CSV table of C-alpha atoms and ligand atoms in Angstrom, one decimal:
chain,number,residue,atom,x,y,z
A,1,MET,CA,12.0,-28.7,14.2
A,2,SER,CA,11.1,-28.4,10.5
A,3,HIS,CA,10.2,-25.0,9.1
A,4,GLU,CA,6.5,-25.7,8.9
A,5,HIS,CA,6.4,-27.0,12.5
A,6,ARG,CA,8.2,-23.9,13.7
A,7,LEU,CA,5.4,-21.8,12.2
A,8,ILE,CA,2.6,-23.9,13.8
A,9,ALA,CA,4.4,-23.7,17.2
A,10,ASN,CA,4.8,-19.9,16.7
A,11,ASN,CA,1.0,-19.8,16.0
A,12,ARG,CA,0.1,-21.7,19.2
A,13,ALA,CA,2.3,-19.3,21.3
A,14,TRP,CA,0.9,-16.2,19.6
A,15,ALA,CA,-2.8,-17.3,20.1
A,16,GLU,CA,-1.9,-18.1,23.7
A,17,ARG,CA,-0.5,-14.6,24.2
A,18,ILE,CA,-3.5,-12.9,22.7
A,19,ARG,CA,-5.9,-15.0,24.8
A,20,ALA,CA,-3.9,-14.2,27.9
A,21,ALA,CA,-4.5,-10.5,27.3
A,22,ASP,CA,-8.1,-10.9,26.2
A,23,PRO,CA,-9.8,-14.3,26.7
A,24,GLU,CA,-12.7,-13.2,24.5
A,25,PHE,CA,-10.6,-11.9,21.6
A,26,PHE,CA,-11.1,-14.6,19.1
A,27,GLN,CA,-14.7,-15.2,20.0
A,28,LYS,CA,-15.4,-11.5,19.3
A,29,LEU,CA,-13.7,-11.7,15.9
A,30,THR,CA,-15.9,-14.7,14.8
A,31,ARG,CA,-18.9,-12.4,15.1
A,32,GLN,CA,-17.7,-9.6,12.8
A,33,GLN,CA,-14.8,-7.6,11.4
A,34,SER,CA,-15.1,-3.9,11.3
A,35,PRO,CA,-11.8,-2.5,10.0
A,36,GLU,CA,-11.6,1.2,9.5
A,37,PHE,CA,-8.7,1.0,7.0
A,38,LEU,CA,-8.0,-0.7,3.7
A,39,TRP,CA,-4.2,-1.2,3.2
A,40,ILE,CA,-2.9,-1.6,-0.3
A,41,GLY,CA,0.8,-2.5,0.0
A,42,CYS,CA,3.7,-4.4,-1.5
A,43,ALA,CA,3.9,-8.2,-1.1
A,44,ASP,CA,7.5,-7.7,0.2
A,45,SER,CA,8.1,-9.8,3.4
A,46,ARG,CA,9.8,-6.9,5.1
A,47,VAL,CA,6.6,-4.7,5.0
A,48,PRO,CA,4.0,-6.6,7.1
A,49,ALA,CA,1.0,-4.4,7.1
A,50,ASN,CA,-0.6,-5.0,10.5
A,51,GLU,CA,2.7,-5.1,12.3
A,52,ILE,CA,4.2,-1.8,11.2
A,53,VAL,CA,1.0,0.1,12.1
A,54,GLY,CA,0.5,-1.8,15.4
A,55,LEU,CA,-3.0,-3.1,14.5
A,56,MET,CA,-4.6,-6.3,15.6
A,57,PRO,CA,-6.5,-8.9,13.6
A,58,GLY,CA,-9.9,-7.3,12.6
A,59,GLU,CA,-8.5,-3.8,12.3
A,60,LEU,CA,-6.9,-3.7,8.9
A,61,PHE,CA,-8.3,-5.0,5.6
A,62,VAL,CA,-5.3,-5.8,3.4
A,63,HIS,CA,-4.5,-6.2,-0.3
A,64,ARG,CA,-0.9,-6.7,-1.3
A,65,ASN,CA,0.8,-7.4,-4.6
A,66,VAL,CA,4.2,-6.8,-6.1
A,67,ALA,CA,5.0,-3.1,-6.0
A,68,ASN,CA,1.6,-2.1,-4.7
A,69,VAL,CA,0.1,-1.5,-8.1
A,70,VAL,CA,-3.6,-0.6,-8.6
A,71,VAL,CA,-4.7,-1.6,-12.1
A,72,HIS,CA,-8.2,-0.8,-13.5
A,73,THR,CA,-8.6,-4.3,-14.9
A,74,ASP,CA,-7.3,-6.2,-11.9
A,75,LEU,CA,-10.4,-8.0,-10.6
A,76,ASN,CA,-8.6,-9.1,-7.5
A,77,CYS,CA,-7.6,-5.6,-6.3
A,78,LEU,CA,-10.9,-4.1,-7.4
A,79,SER,CA,-12.9,-6.8,-5.5
A,80,VAL,CA,-11.0,-6.0,-2.4
A,81,ILE,CA,-11.7,-2.3,-2.8
A,82,GLN,CA,-15.3,-2.9,-3.5
A,83,TYR,CA,-15.8,-5.2,-0.5
A,84,ALA,CA,-13.9,-2.8,1.8
A,85,VAL,CA,-15.8,0.3,0.7
A,86,ASP,CA,-19.3,-1.1,0.0
A,87,VAL,CA,-19.7,-3.9,2.5
A,88,LEU,CA,-17.2,-3.0,5.4
A,89,GLY,CA,-17.6,0.7,4.9
A,90,VAL,CA,-13.9,1.6,5.5
A,91,LYS,CA,-13.3,5.3,5.7
A,92,ASP,CA,-9.6,5.3,4.8
A,93,ILE,CA,-7.7,3.6,2.0
A,94,ILE,CA,-3.9,3.7,2.5
A,95,VAL,CA,-1.6,3.0,-0.5
A,96,CYS,CA,1.7,2.2,1.1
A,97,GLY,CA,4.9,1.7,-0.9
A,98,HIS,CA,8.4,1.2,0.4
A,99,TYR,CA,11.9,2.3,-0.4
A,100,GLY,CA,14.1,-0.5,-1.7
A,101,CYS,CA,11.1,-2.1,-3.5
A,102,GLY,CA,12.5,-4.9,-5.7
A,103,GLY,CA,9.6,-4.5,-8.1
A,104,VAL,CA,10.3,-0.8,-8.6
A,105,ILE,CA,14.1,-1.3,-8.9
A,106,ALA,CA,13.5,-4.1,-11.5
A,107,ALA,CA,11.2,-1.8,-13.4
A,108,LEU,CA,13.7,1.0,-13.4
A,109,ALA,CA,16.6,-1.2,-14.5
A,110,ASN,CA,14.3,-2.9,-17.0
A,111,SER,CA,15.8,-6.2,-15.7
A,112,ARG,CA,14.3,-9.6,-16.7
A,113,GLN,CA,12.7,-11.6,-13.9
A,114,GLY,CA,10.1,-13.6,-15.8
A,115,LEU,CA,6.3,-13.3,-15.8
A,116,VAL,CA,6.4,-10.6,-13.2
A,117,ASP,CA,8.0,-8.3,-15.8
A,118,ASN,CA,4.5,-8.0,-17.4
A,119,TRP,CA,3.1,-6.8,-14.1
A,120,LEU,CA,5.9,-4.3,-13.6
A,121,ARG,CA,5.1,-2.7,-17.0
A,122,HIS,CA,2.6,-0.7,-14.9
A,123,VAL,CA,5.5,0.7,-12.8
A,124,GLN,CA,7.4,1.4,-16.1
A,125,ASP,CA,4.4,3.4,-17.2
A,126,VAL,CA,4.7,5.5,-14.1
A,127,MET,CA,8.4,5.9,-14.8
A,128,ARG,CA,7.8,7.0,-18.4
A,129,ARG,CA,5.1,9.4,-17.3
A,130,HIS,CA,7.5,11.1,-14.8
A,131,GLU,CA,10.7,10.9,-16.8
A,132,ALA,CA,11.2,14.6,-16.4
A,133,LEU,CA,11.3,14.2,-12.6
A,134,LEU,CA,13.5,11.2,-12.6
A,135,ALA,CA,16.1,12.0,-15.3
A,136,PRO,CA,17.8,14.9,-13.4
A,137,LEU,CA,18.5,12.8,-10.3
A,138,PRO,CA,22.2,12.0,-10.2
A,139,THR,CA,22.2,8.4,-9.1
A,140,GLU,CA,20.3,5.2,-9.7
A,141,ALA,CA,19.6,4.9,-6.0
A,142,GLU,CA,18.0,8.3,-5.9
A,143,ARG,CA,16.0,7.5,-9.0
A,144,ALA,CA,14.8,4.3,-7.4
A,145,ARG,CA,13.7,6.1,-4.2
A,146,ARG,CA,11.9,8.7,-6.2
A,147,LEU,CA,10.2,6.1,-8.4
A,148,CYS,CA,9.0,4.4,-5.2
A,149,GLU,CA,7.3,7.6,-4.2
A,150,LEU,CA,6.0,8.4,-7.7
A,151,ASN,CA,4.5,5.0,-7.9
A,152,VAL,CA,2.6,5.4,-4.7
A,153,ILE,CA,1.2,8.8,-5.8
A,154,GLU,CA,0.2,7.3,-9.1
A,155,GLN,CA,-1.6,4.4,-7.4
A,156,VAL,CA,-3.4,6.7,-5.1
A,157,VAL,CA,-4.8,8.4,-8.2
A,158,ASN,CA,-5.7,5.1,-9.7
A,159,VAL,CA,-7.7,4.1,-6.6
A,160,CYS,CA,-9.5,7.5,-6.7
A,161,GLN,CA,-10.4,7.0,-10.3
A,162,THR,CA,-12.0,3.5,-9.9
A,163,THR,CA,-15.7,3.5,-10.4
A,164,LEU,CA,-15.9,2.0,-6.9
A,165,VAL,CA,-14.5,5.0,-5.2
A,166,GLN,CA,-16.2,7.5,-7.6
A,167,SER,CA,-19.6,5.9,-6.8
A,168,ALA,CA,-18.9,5.9,-3.1
A,169,TRP,CA,-18.2,9.7,-3.3
A,170,ASP,CA,-21.3,10.2,-5.5
A,171,ARG,CA,-23.4,8.5,-2.7
A,172,GLY,CA,-21.9,10.9,-0.2
A,173,GLN,CA,-19.8,8.3,1.5
A,174,ALA,CA,-16.9,9.6,3.6
A,175,LEU,CA,-13.8,8.0,2.2
A,176,THR,CA,-10.2,9.3,2.0
A,177,VAL,CA,-7.4,7.8,0.0
A,178,ARG,CA,-3.8,8.6,1.0
A,179,GLY,CA,-0.3,7.6,0.1
A,180,TRP,CA,2.5,6.6,2.5
A,181,ILE,CA,5.9,5.2,2.1
A,182,TYR,CA,7.8,2.8,4.5
A,183,ASP,CA,11.5,2.8,4.9
A,184,ILE,CA,12.9,-0.7,5.5
A,185,ALA,CA,16.1,0.9,6.8
A,186,ASP,CA,14.5,2.5,9.8
A,187,GLY,CA,11.0,1.0,10.1
A,188,LEU,CA,9.3,4.4,9.7
A,189,LEU,CA,6.4,5.4,7.6
A,190,GLN,CA,6.4,8.8,5.8
A,191,ASP,CA,3.3,10.6,4.6
A,192,LEU,CA,3.7,11.4,0.9
A,193,SER,CA,1.5,14.5,1.1
A,194,ILE,CA,-1.3,13.1,-0.9
A,195,ARG,CA,-4.7,12.8,0.7
A,196,ILE,CA,-7.8,12.8,-1.5
A,197,GLY,CA,-11.4,12.9,-0.3
A,198,ARG,CA,-14.8,13.5,-1.6
A,199,GLY,CA,-15.0,16.7,-3.7
A,200,ASP,CA,-11.2,17.1,-3.9
A,201,ASP,CA,-9.6,17.8,-7.3
A,202,ILE,CA,-7.6,14.7,-8.0
A,203,GLY,CA,-5.3,16.3,-10.5
A,204,ARG,CA,-4.5,19.2,-8.2
A,205,ALA,CA,-3.8,16.9,-5.3
A,206,GLN,CA,-1.4,14.8,-7.4
A,207,ARG,CA,0.5,17.9,-8.7
A,208,ALA,CA,0.8,19.2,-5.1
A,209,ALA,CA,2.2,15.9,-3.9
A,210,LEU,CA,4.7,15.8,-6.7
A,211,VAL,CA,6.0,19.2,-5.7
A,212,ALA,CA,6.0,18.4,-2.0
A,213,THR,CA,7.8,15.1,-2.3
A,214,ALA,CA,10.4,16.6,-4.7
A,215,THR,CA,11.7,18.9,-2.0
A,216,ALA,CA,11.4,16.6,0.9
A,217,THR,CA,14.6,15.5,2.7
A,218,ARG,CA,13.5,11.9,3.0
A,219,ARG,CA,14.6,11.4,-0.6
A,220,GLU,CA,18.2,11.5,0.4
A,221,PRO,CA,19.6,8.0,0.2
A,222,ARG,CA,21.1,6.6,3.3
B,301,CO,CO1,8.1,-3.9,-2.9
């Protein structure tokens, strides 16, 4: 069986399993989606958003790009945030990075990969901003893990600073932005101690997360 046919066959079996559990499942989805969460994660194939949090179709609105970066001029990401917040009314935005992120490692090593290097400049900006936290770490592996965390914290702040989230908060909309990190090595998510809602001081939340994650044991490389 060719690769493509294997995927189609998998799809038939998957849809059959879902229908067996709930014959109305797909019919209900055609009428509406009402996800409570927006997930902003890395495009990495090892971090499938719905799967790692055990959510079904219709439960998670997803944006993924290389190294889970939120850029203020990225119309694609901003449109996803706007639609999720204004139209779907999601109450939680999760920025989820992951250890072992190829984009973060490439940014750290300043290695040449092609066009994507331009995108990864944003991660290098994070790296430069937090040089004082990265430089003392003894190994490249530890710096990579730390930069994965710092990148999430920074992108959470970027989400909070978008006009979209600011406007939602101004309107009194309940909306929380948080940062998590996923470990490919054990399949577990960790909370990065950053959770920002309406009325919270973004700078203070960021500083607290930087301190909390600096002392956490999860930073130890396996
Ligand atoms: Co990645």
